[in-house]
Amino acid sequence: MSSKQQASAVLRRSILIGAALLLAGCQARPLYNNDDGQTREALAAIAYSPANGRVGLEVRNRLIFLTSGGSGESVTPQYRVQLDVQSSVAGILLDEAADTPNAGRAVVSATYNIRRISDDTALKAGRRESVALFDYPKQEFAKLRAVRDAEDRAARELAELVYADLAMALGR
């Protein structure tokens, strides 16, 4: 074997070993579940602050459903989430002739923080926002219902975003 072939073989081996070491440092694991299910149990042990309004109640109820797997709020919580939800609705496409909006935008935002109850340690704080667009129909009741449906869609999406944040915070 010539020295060029030996150098080439050594280079290939060292590249393979380097790639193997790099890949050994990578890991892929589920976001909501570590080896012994601690994240799922921690999510089920969360208590939520009382809701402030209809949209806040939608977000809170959806979070309870997502974190508990449908079994309701924890009787013996280990974590407390302070949740403050705000919502606003605005018309975005104005009909110039009638001076009324044709489409609207519902924005639901939440400021939250999660604390461990045993030592009152703050684990994560954040703010999330969700937007739902809707059309204003001609009938008055249908307009009210369209606004409510848009707020509910935005609230459900917001709960999913907050849930993902809580799962990441408790999965560490």
PDB file of C-alpha atoms in Angstrom, residues 7-139:
ATOM      1  CA  ALA A   7      -3.184   8.723   4.191  1.00  0.00           C
ATOM      2  CA  SER A   8      -6.515   8.479   2.382  1.00  0.00           C
ATOM      3  CA  ALA A   9      -7.616   5.539   4.558  1.00  0.00           C
ATOM      4  CA  VAL A  10      -6.595   7.371   7.744  1.00  0.00           C
ATOM      5  CA  LEU A  11      -8.475  10.488   6.600  1.00  0.00           C
ATOM      6  CA  ARG A  12     -11.625   8.461   5.851  1.00  0.00           C
ATOM      7  CA  ARG A  13     -11.468   6.730   9.233  1.00  0.00           C
ATOM      8  CA  SER A  14     -10.965   9.986  11.096  1.00  0.00           C
ATOM      9  CA  ILE A  15     -13.902  11.589   9.231  1.00  0.00           C
ATOM     10  CA  LEU A  16     -16.103   8.601  10.096  1.00  0.00           C
ATOM     11  CA  ILE A  17     -15.046   8.691  13.746  1.00  0.00           C
ATOM     12  CA  GLY A  18     -15.648  12.455  13.887  1.00  0.00           C
ATOM     13  CA  ALA A  19     -19.096  12.090  12.314  1.00  0.00           C
ATOM     14  CA  ALA A  20     -19.965   9.288  14.736  1.00  0.00           C
ATOM     15  CA  LEU A  21     -18.921  11.436  17.702  1.00  0.00           C
ATOM     16  CA  LEU A  22     -20.988  14.370  16.436  1.00  0.00           C
ATOM     17  CA  LEU A  23     -24.043  12.196  15.933  1.00  0.00           C
ATOM     18  CA  ALA A  24     -23.598  10.624  19.356  1.00  0.00           C
ATOM     19  CA  GLY A  25     -24.090  14.074  20.881  1.00  0.00           C
ATOM     20  CA  CYS A  26     -27.428  14.507  19.111  1.00  0.00           C
ATOM     21  CA  GLN A  27     -30.532  13.098  20.637  1.00  0.00           C
ATOM     22  CA  ALA A  28     -34.103  12.935  19.543  1.00  0.00           C
ATOM     23  CA  ARG A  29     -36.778  12.457  22.166  1.00  0.00           C
ATOM     24  CA  PRO A  30     -40.454  13.266  22.477  1.00  0.00           C
ATOM     25  CA  LEU A  31     -41.188  16.776  23.713  1.00  0.00           C
ATOM     26  CA  TYR A  32     -43.860  15.815  26.243  1.00  0.00           C
ATOM     27  CA  ASN A  33     -42.422  12.632  27.641  1.00  0.00           C
ATOM     28  CA  ASN A  34     -39.060  11.744  29.037  1.00  0.00           C
ATOM     29  CA  ASP A  35     -37.983   8.195  29.820  1.00  0.00           C
ATOM     30  CA  ASP A  36     -40.126   7.737  32.921  1.00  0.00           C
ATOM     31  CA  GLY A  37     -43.149   9.917  32.040  1.00  0.00           C
ATOM     32  CA  GLN A  38     -42.275  12.716  34.460  1.00  0.00           C
ATOM     33  CA  THR A  39     -43.258  15.514  32.075  1.00  0.00           C
ATOM     34  CA  ARG A  40     -46.759  14.121  31.568  1.00  0.00           C
ATOM     35  CA  GLU A  41     -47.177  13.712  35.353  1.00  0.00           C
ATOM     36  CA  ALA A  42     -45.872  17.232  35.978  1.00  0.00           C
ATOM     37  CA  LEU A  43     -48.284  18.669  33.396  1.00  0.00           C
ATOM     38  CA  ALA A  44     -51.172  16.896  35.128  1.00  0.00           C
ATOM     39  CA  ALA A  45     -50.149  18.476  38.469  1.00  0.00           C
ATOM     40  CA  ILE A  46     -50.789  22.101  37.450  1.00  0.00           C
ATOM     41  CA  ALA A  47     -53.330  24.429  39.069  1.00  0.00           C
ATOM     42  CA  TYR A  48     -54.523  27.471  37.126  1.00  0.00           C
ATOM     43  CA  SER A  49     -55.546  30.908  38.359  1.00  0.00           C
ATOM     44  CA  PRO A  50     -59.240  31.838  38.028  1.00  0.00           C
ATOM     45  CA  ALA A  51     -60.289  33.083  34.595  1.00  0.00           C
ATOM     46  CA  ASN A  52     -61.045  36.720  33.851  1.00  0.00           C
ATOM     47  CA  GLY A  53     -63.901  36.695  31.355  1.00  0.00           C
ATOM     48  CA  ARG A  54     -65.405  34.350  28.785  1.00  0.00           C
ATOM     49  CA  VAL A  55     -62.343  34.158  26.526  1.00  0.00           C
ATOM     50  CA  GLY A  56     -60.047  33.660  29.516  1.00  0.00           C
ATOM     51  CA  LEU A  57     -62.268  30.796  30.643  1.00  0.00           C
ATOM     52  CA  GLU A  58     -62.007  29.205  27.178  1.00  0.00           C
ATOM     53  CA  VAL A  59     -58.190  29.340  27.353  1.00  0.00           C
ATOM     54  CA  ARG A  60     -58.124  28.039  30.943  1.00  0.00           C
ATOM     55  CA  ASN A  61     -60.513  25.149  30.244  1.00  0.00           C
ATOM     56  CA  ARG A  62     -58.580  24.100  27.141  1.00  0.00           C
ATOM     57  CA  LEU A  63     -55.297  24.182  29.088  1.00  0.00           C
ATOM     58  CA  ILE A  64     -56.797  22.031  31.840  1.00  0.00           C
ATOM     59  CA  PHE A  65     -57.994  19.542  29.231  1.00  0.00           C
ATOM     60  CA  LEU A  66     -54.618  19.448  27.446  1.00  0.00           C
ATOM     61  CA  THR A  67     -52.459  19.133  30.560  1.00  0.00           C
ATOM     62  CA  SER A  68     -54.623  16.629  32.430  1.00  0.00           C
ATOM     63  CA  GLY A  69     -55.483  14.459  29.458  1.00  0.00           C
ATOM     64  CA  GLY A  70     -59.175  15.145  30.015  1.00  0.00           C
ATOM     65  CA  SER A  71     -59.322  14.185  33.701  1.00  0.00           C
ATOM     66  CA  GLY A  72     -59.775  17.709  35.101  1.00  0.00           C
ATOM     67  CA  GLU A  73     -57.671  19.973  37.274  1.00  0.00           C
ATOM     68  CA  SER A  74     -55.276  18.373  39.755  1.00  0.00           C
ATOM     69  CA  VAL A  75     -56.455  17.852  43.338  1.00  0.00           C
ATOM     70  CA  THR A  76     -52.873  18.034  44.665  1.00  0.00           C
ATOM     71  CA  PRO A  77     -51.074  20.491  42.380  1.00  0.00           C
ATOM     72  CA  GLN A  78     -47.307  20.849  42.406  1.00  0.00           C
ATOM     73  CA  TYR A  79     -47.243  23.872  40.083  1.00  0.00           C
ATOM     74  CA  ARG A  80     -49.342  27.015  39.775  1.00  0.00           C
ATOM     75  CA  VAL A  81     -49.901  28.939  36.546  1.00  0.00           C
ATOM     76  CA  GLN A  82     -50.915  32.582  36.798  1.00  0.00           C
ATOM     77  CA  LEU A  83     -52.750  33.296  33.546  1.00  0.00           C
ATOM     78  CA  ASP A  84     -53.931  36.722  32.381  1.00  0.00           C
ATOM     79  CA  VAL A  85     -55.887  36.670  29.110  1.00  0.00           C
ATOM     80  CA  GLN A  86     -56.917  39.703  27.053  1.00  0.00           C
ATOM     81  CA  SER A  87     -58.937  39.781  23.856  1.00  0.00           C
ATOM     82  CA  SER A  88     -59.817  42.428  21.310  1.00  0.00           C
ATOM     83  CA  VAL A  89     -61.847  42.515  18.104  1.00  0.00           C
ATOM     84  CA  ALA A  90     -61.413  44.993  15.256  1.00  0.00           C
ATOM     85  CA  GLY A  91     -62.834  45.427  11.771  1.00  0.00           C
ATOM     86  CA  ILE A  92     -60.141  45.296   9.110  1.00  0.00           C
ATOM     87  CA  LEU A  93     -61.856  45.642   5.705  1.00  0.00           C
ATOM     88  CA  LEU A  94     -64.116  48.672   5.632  1.00  0.00           C
ATOM     89  CA  ASP A  95     -66.993  48.982   3.155  1.00  0.00           C
ATOM     90  CA  GLU A  96     -66.710  52.673   2.203  1.00  0.00           C
ATOM     91  CA  ALA A  97     -70.312  53.000   0.975  1.00  0.00           C
ATOM     92  CA  ALA A  98     -71.960  51.559   4.095  1.00  0.00           C
ATOM     93  CA  ASP A  99     -69.164  52.530   6.522  1.00  0.00           C
ATOM     94  CA  THR A 100     -69.201  49.027   8.022  1.00  0.00           C
ATOM     95  CA  PRO A 101     -66.490  46.383   8.199  1.00  0.00           C
ATOM     96  CA  ASN A 102     -66.686  43.312   5.953  1.00  0.00           C
ATOM     97  CA  ALA A 103     -64.025  41.336   7.810  1.00  0.00           C
ATOM     98  CA  GLY A 104     -62.675  41.318  11.317  1.00  0.00           C
ATOM     99  CA  ARG A 105     -59.759  40.218  13.382  1.00  0.00           C
ATOM    100  CA  ALA A 106     -59.925  38.698  16.873  1.00  0.00           C
ATOM    101  CA  VAL A 107     -56.700  38.883  18.874  1.00  0.00           C
ATOM    102  CA  VAL A 108     -56.341  36.869  22.077  1.00  0.00           C
ATOM    103  CA  SER A 109     -53.160  37.248  24.116  1.00  0.00           C
ATOM    104  CA  ALA A 110     -52.020  35.749  27.392  1.00  0.00           C
ATOM    105  CA  THR A 111     -49.338  36.592  29.881  1.00  0.00           C
ATOM    106  CA  TYR A 112     -48.467  33.635  32.076  1.00  0.00           C
ATOM    107  CA  ASN A 113     -45.957  32.385  34.597  1.00  0.00           C
ATOM    108  CA  ILE A 114     -45.525  28.962  36.124  1.00  0.00           C
ATOM    109  CA  ARG A 115     -44.218  28.486  39.652  1.00  0.00           C
ATOM    110  CA  ARG A 116     -43.367  25.435  41.710  1.00  0.00           C
ATOM    111  CA  ILE A 117     -45.661  25.538  44.743  1.00  0.00           C
ATOM    112  CA  SER A 118     -43.239  23.874  47.194  1.00  0.00           C
ATOM    113  CA  ASP A 119     -40.582  26.600  47.056  1.00  0.00           C
ATOM    114  CA  ASP A 120     -42.329  29.326  44.975  1.00  0.00           C
ATOM    115  CA  THR A 121     -39.639  29.124  42.284  1.00  0.00           C
ATOM    116  CA  ALA A 122     -40.529  30.723  38.957  1.00  0.00           C
ATOM    117  CA  LEU A 123     -39.908  28.170  36.203  1.00  0.00           C
ATOM    118  CA  LYS A 124     -41.033  30.168  33.168  1.00  0.00           C
ATOM    119  CA  ALA A 125     -42.848  33.350  32.289  1.00  0.00           C
ATOM    120  CA  GLY A 126     -44.013  34.379  28.880  1.00  0.00           C
ATOM    121  CA  ARG A 127     -46.509  36.049  26.609  1.00  0.00           C
ATOM    122  CA  ARG A 128     -48.281  34.447  23.670  1.00  0.00           C
ATOM    123  CA  GLU A 129     -50.751  35.802  21.143  1.00  0.00           C
ATOM    124  CA  SER A 130     -53.139  34.257  18.654  1.00  0.00           C
ATOM    125  CA  VAL A 131     -55.120  35.861  15.826  1.00  0.00           C
ATOM    126  CA  ALA A 132     -58.284  34.611  14.127  1.00  0.00           C
ATOM    127  CA  LEU A 133     -59.794  36.307  11.082  1.00  0.00           C
ATOM    128  CA  PHE A 134     -63.509  36.253  10.289  1.00  0.00           C
ATOM    129  CA  ASP A 135     -66.146  37.722   7.962  1.00  0.00           C
ATOM    130  CA  TYR A 136     -68.971  39.970   9.139  1.00  0.00           C
ATOM    131  CA  PRO A 137     -72.274  38.666   7.747  1.00  0.00           C
ATOM    132  CA  LYS A 138     -75.231  40.994   7.118  1.00  0.00           C
ATOM    133  CA  GLN A 139     -77.418  39.708   9.968  1.00  0.00           C
TER     134      GLN A 139
END
